[in-house]
Structure formats: C-alpha cells, structure tokens
Tab-separated table of C-alpha atoms in Angstrom:
chain	number	residue	atom	x	y	z
A	1071	MET	CA	-32.589	-7.876	-69.875
A	1072	ASP	CA	-34.673	-8.202	-66.677
A	1073	ALA	CA	-32.329	-10.559	-65.225
A	1074	ALA	CA	-29.138	-8.733	-66.233
A	1075	PHE	CA	-30.881	-5.146	-64.794
A	1076	ALA	CA	-31.971	-7.350	-61.358
A	1077	THR	CA	-28.439	-6.875	-60.753
A	1078	LEU	CA	-28.365	-3.330	-60.573
A	1079	PRO	CA	-29.261	-1.635	-57.296
A	1080	SER	CA	-32.744	-1.245	-56.945
A	1081	ASP	CA	-33.921	-0.439	-53.826
A	1082	ASP	CA	-35.090	3.349	-52.536
A	1083	THR	CA	-31.821	4.383	-51.673
A	1084	VAL	CA	-30.584	4.927	-55.283
A	1085	ARG	CA	-32.814	7.702	-55.973
A	1086	ASP	CA	-30.335	10.061	-54.596
A	1087	LYS	CA	-27.286	8.408	-56.198
A	1088	THR	CA	-25.328	8.156	-59.399
A	1089	LEU	CA	-24.959	4.821	-61.060
A	1090	VAL	CA	-21.592	4.836	-63.118
A	1091	VAL	CA	-21.159	1.648	-65.244
A	1092	LEU	CA	-17.586	1.852	-66.391
A	1093	GLN	CA	-18.301	-0.554	-69.218
A	1094	ALA	CA	-21.699	-2.377	-70.390
A	1095	PRO	CA	-22.100	-5.086	-72.753
A	1096	ASN	CA	-23.840	-3.479	-75.211
A	1097	ASP	CA	-24.700	0.052	-76.433
A	1098	PHE	CA	-28.396	0.177	-75.109
A	1099	THR	CA	-28.087	-0.521	-71.545
A	1100	SER	CA	-28.417	3.257	-70.273
A	1101	TYR	CA	-31.637	3.343	-72.566
A	1102	TYR	CA	-33.181	0.101	-72.063
A	1103	PHE	CA	-32.089	0.119	-68.293
A	1104	THR	CA	-34.113	3.611	-67.536
A	1105	LEU	CA	-37.221	2.764	-69.864
A	1106	MET	CA	-37.683	-0.638	-68.041
A	1107	ARG	CA	-37.028	0.545	-64.671
A	1108	SER	CA	-39.456	3.446	-65.418
A	1109	GLY	CA	-41.945	1.265	-66.922
A	1110	ASP	CA	-42.050	-1.126	-63.737
A	1111	ALA	CA	-41.932	2.229	-61.501
A	1112	LEU	CA	-39.146	0.797	-59.875
A	1113	PRO	CA	-36.549	3.288	-58.022
A	1114	LEU	CA	-34.035	4.590	-60.415
A	1115	PRO	CA	-30.780	6.395	-59.567
A	1116	GLU	CA	-30.650	10.128	-60.029
A	1117	HIS	CA	-28.134	9.976	-62.938
A	1118	THR	CA	-26.950	7.029	-65.000
A	1119	ARG	CA	-23.729	7.052	-66.708
A	1120	VAL	CA	-22.330	4.623	-68.680
A	1121	LEU	CA	-18.769	5.467	-69.615
A	1122	SER	CA	-18.001	2.683	-72.172
A	1123	THR	CA	-19.818	-0.427	-73.971
A	1124	GLY	CA	-18.860	-3.471	-75.706
A	1125	LEU	CA	-16.192	-6.143	-74.105
A	1126	HIS	CA	-13.046	-4.275	-74.918
A	1127	PRO	CA	-9.792	-4.382	-73.269
A	1128	MET	CA	-9.420	-1.115	-71.034
A	1129	THR	CA	-7.776	0.757	-68.522
A	1130	ILE	CA	-8.964	2.828	-65.635
A	1131	GLU	CA	-6.563	5.033	-64.118
A	1132	ARG	CA	-7.147	7.253	-61.328
A	1133	PRO	CA	-4.765	10.402	-61.263
A	1134	GLY	CA	-6.870	12.484	-58.903
A	1135	ALA	CA	-9.613	12.294	-56.132
A	1136	ASN	CA	-12.159	13.147	-58.741
A	1137	ARG	CA	-11.051	12.041	-62.152
A	1138	LEU	CA	-10.613	8.834	-64.255
A	1139	VAL	CA	-8.282	8.382	-67.076
A	1140	LEU	CA	-10.240	5.396	-69.609
A	1141	ARG	CA	-7.969	3.759	-72.365
A	1142	THR	CA	-9.251	1.446	-74.768
A	1143	THR	CA	-7.992	-0.537	-77.746
A	1144	ASP	CA	-11.240	-0.518	-79.888
A	1145	GLY	CA	-13.159	2.558	-78.472
A	1146	PHE	CA	-15.806	3.444	-75.985
A	1147	ILE	CA	-18.892	2.663	-78.430
A	1148	ALA	CA	-19.312	-0.796	-79.282
A	1149	GLN	CA	-22.018	-1.107	-82.018
A	1150	ARG	CA	-21.125	2.243	-83.910
A	1151	ASP	CA	-23.431	1.777	-86.845
A	1152	LEU	CA	-26.325	1.384	-84.313
A	1153	SER	CA	-25.141	3.844	-81.560
A	1154	ILE	CA	-27.673	5.888	-79.288
A	1155	TYR	CA	-24.734	7.562	-78.243
A	1156	ARG	CA	-23.398	9.417	-81.187
A	1157	ASN	CA	-23.817	9.380	-84.863
A	1158	HIS	CA	-20.911	8.465	-87.288
A	1159	LYS	CA	-21.882	12.011	-89.202
A	1160	TYR	CA	-20.726	13.792	-86.257
A	1161	PRO	CA	-17.046	12.589	-85.236
A	1162	MET	CA	-15.697	13.776	-82.244
A	1163	GLN	CA	-11.994	15.508	-82.216
A	1164	THR	CA	-9.249	14.887	-79.663
A	1165	GLY	CA	-9.850	17.751	-77.100
A	1166	GLU	CA	-13.617	17.801	-77.570
A	1167	THR	CA	-15.402	18.416	-73.746
A	1168	ILE	CA	-18.884	16.951	-73.066
A	1169	SER	CA	-20.178	18.387	-69.752
A	1170	ILE	CA	-23.227	16.799	-68.122
A	1171	THR	CA	-24.524	17.048	-64.422
A	1172	GLY	CA	-21.812	16.057	-62.146
A	1173	MET	CA	-19.202	15.153	-64.591
A	1174	THR	CA	-17.377	16.263	-67.829
A	1175	ALA	CA	-15.663	14.003	-70.255
A	1176	VAL	CA	-12.751	15.266	-72.552
A	1177	VAL	CA	-11.815	13.099	-75.473
A	1178	THR	CA	-7.944	12.894	-75.248
A	1179	LYS	CA	-7.635	10.368	-78.476
A	1180	ALA	CA	-10.079	9.870	-81.138
A	1181	ASP	CA	-9.561	7.413	-84.165
A	1182	ILE	CA	-9.084	8.412	-87.542
A	1183	HIS	CA	-13.109	7.952	-87.769
A	1184	GLY	CA	-13.686	10.068	-84.938
A	1185	TRP	CA	-14.470	7.384	-82.249
A	1186	PRO	CA	-13.456	8.244	-78.937
A	1187	MET	CA	-10.540	5.752	-77.989
A	1188	ASP	CA	-9.441	7.707	-74.629
A	1189	ALA	CA	-10.972	10.375	-72.185
A	1190	VAL	CA	-10.850	11.917	-69.226
A	1191	PHE	CA	-13.575	11.660	-66.814
A	1192	THR	CA	-13.792	14.578	-63.982
A	1193	PHE	CA	-16.442	14.040	-61.461
A	1194	ASP	CA	-17.961	17.020	-59.120
A	1195	LYS	CA	-17.055	15.245	-56.357
A	1196	SER	CA	-14.715	12.575	-55.025
A	1197	LEU	CA	-15.022	9.246	-56.610
A	1198	ASP	CA	-15.159	7.727	-53.232
A	1199	ASP	CA	-18.281	9.933	-52.318
A	1200	GLU	CA	-21.036	7.076	-51.145
A	1201	SER	CA	-23.655	9.081	-53.785
A	1202	ILE	CA	-21.723	7.300	-56.522
A	1203	LEU	CA	-22.228	3.676	-57.161
A	1204	TRP	CA	-19.576	1.874	-59.047
A	1205	TYR	CA	-20.367	-1.238	-61.739
A	1206	ILE	CA	-19.190	-2.769	-64.224
A	1207	GLY	CA	-21.268	-5.217	-66.498
A	1208	THR	CA	-19.931	-8.319	-68.286
A	1209	MET	CA	-20.654	-11.577	-69.641
A	1210	ALA	CA	-20.751	-13.842	-66.115
A	1211	PRO	CA	-20.661	-17.509	-65.899
A	1212	GLU	CA	-23.999	-18.868	-64.314
A	1213	ARG	CA	-25.758	-22.134	-64.457
A	1214	ASN	CA	-29.048	-22.495	-65.494
A	1215	PRO	CA	-31.641	-23.544	-62.652
A	1216	LYS	CA	-33.403	-26.084	-64.583
A	1217	THR	CA	-30.797	-27.932	-66.325
A	1218	GLY	CA	-27.485	-26.760	-64.927
A	1219	ARG	CA	-25.898	-25.766	-67.905
A	1220	LYS	CA	-23.154	-23.477	-67.408
A	1221	LEU	CA	-23.736	-20.186	-69.494
A	1222	LYS	CA	-22.634	-16.669	-70.035
A	1223	VAL	CA	-24.984	-14.048	-69.332
A	1224	GLU	CA	-24.952	-10.108	-69.031
A	1225	ARG	CA	-24.854	-9.277	-65.584
A	1226	TYR	CA	-23.523	-6.163	-63.494
A	1227	PHE	CA	-21.148	-6.260	-60.352
A	1228	PRO	CA	-20.261	-3.639	-58.079
A	1229	VAL	CA	-16.478	-2.796	-58.329
A	1230	PRO	CA	-14.253	-0.523	-56.006
A	1231	VAL	CA	-13.098	2.420	-57.650
A	1232	PRO	CA	-9.191	2.398	-57.768
A	1233	ALA	CA	-6.981	4.290	-55.510
A	1234	VAL	CA	-5.705	7.495	-56.447
A	1235	GLY	CA	-2.362	6.784	-58.755
A	1236	GLU	CA	-3.435	3.330	-59.476
A	1237	THR	CA	-4.238	2.063	-63.143
A	1238	LEU	CA	-6.312	-1.330	-63.467
A	1239	SER	CA	-7.953	-3.072	-66.191
A	1240	ILE	CA	-11.601	-4.172	-65.936
A	1241	ASP	CA	-10.565	-7.579	-65.106
A	1242	ASP	CA	-8.543	-6.579	-62.137
A	1243	LEU	CA	-11.700	-4.334	-60.827
A	1244	LEU	CA	-13.992	-7.318	-61.263
A	1245	ALA	CA	-11.576	-9.343	-59.690
A	1246	ARG	CA	-11.996	-6.996	-56.256
A	1247	SER	CA	-15.725	-7.618	-56.619
A	1248	GLU	CA	-16.980	-9.913	-54.029
A	1249	LYS	CA	-20.276	-10.113	-55.724
A	1250	TYR	CA	-18.210	-11.320	-59.136
A	1251	LYS	CA	-16.365	-13.796	-57.101
A	1252	MET	CA	-19.319	-15.282	-55.534
A	1253	ALA	CA	-21.222	-15.569	-58.976
A	1254	VAL	CA	-18.061	-17.134	-60.579
A	1255	ALA	CA	-17.895	-19.811	-57.808
A	1256	ALA	CA	-21.625	-20.566	-57.969
A	1257	ALA	CA	-21.000	-21.067	-61.416
A	1258	GLU	CA	-17.930	-23.567	-60.831
A	1259	ALA	CA	-20.017	-25.327	-58.378
A	1260	PRO	CA	-20.984	-28.685	-59.173
A	1261	GLY	CA	-24.424	-28.669	-60.262
C-alpha cells in the first residue's frame, strides 16, 4: 500500500485540494489512504473522493463544466460483501441523491440488488479548477528493481478530466496520462 499511495500527491500543496479518484482497484483505498497518511503525519488533501472501485469497464462523460456521468457494466463497488461504502441491507434506488462537501451524486441506474451502476456527479466548481486533482488507480506494469521481473502493481496516475461534451473510457484517460505512459515505457524497457 505504501508504494501505491506514494504515487498519489503528497506535498503541502494538496492540503487545500480535492483528490478525485475516478476508479481505484479496491474498496479500501480511501480509508487506508487517509489512515496511512495521517499515521505518518503526511499532508492530506482537504477532501478525497473515490467515485468507483474495482477494475471494471467504465465510461466517463462530461456533459457540462461541473458534471460527470459515469456508466459501468459491473457497478461502482467492487467488493460488495465487504464494502465500506454501503451495506447490502441498504440498497440504493434510481434517483437516490448523496450530497457531500463540494459534490452531489445521483444514482441514475441501480441493479436489482440496489447497487449503483450509473451515476451523475455534480461538483460545486468547474472540473477544470486547479483545486481538483484527477487520478485513476490501476494495476500497472512495473519491473521489480531487484529481479528485473515484470509485475502488475497497484499505482495511481494523474489524468486529464474529459473536455465538455467528451465521453471516454478509463483506458482512454490513462492513455492521456504522461506519468502512466512513462511507467509503461519503463516496464517495457530491457531490464
């Protein structure tokens, strides 16, 4: 976890920012990230928002300056039996609204068990605002520095937010991340 979270911003400038993770590999990212950074007395963003967990196909549409529409095939919560986000005893309904500081989420589609499949996220400011940091977590290729063996490891990469009117996949956004491209190139280099 230390190596994964080391790829998230950690200097003092994050203290007044909102970190938005569009997709994290596991459900425990937001909890452990905050716990570990606090325990090590490292700077934390003012707010951390993990919009989806699990490595599922997802599209991200930006219909307006401060709005995202996320659509999935498998839902927003990866580990439903162990979810720290919502207990299965409290299913969500289409139209359900959750408001937290700086953001409102509306479930636009739920499956038959009440797990959110699609949602609209509306932020209090433009998604282009410099106070919002956009990241995606993925299992990225990396070489073990001792053995040179290629591995897949949990890492987080900054991504550009889609332009207004654009619809992209998680892979499309990762392909636009300079840090992700550098990580893939380093893993592919002869070791």
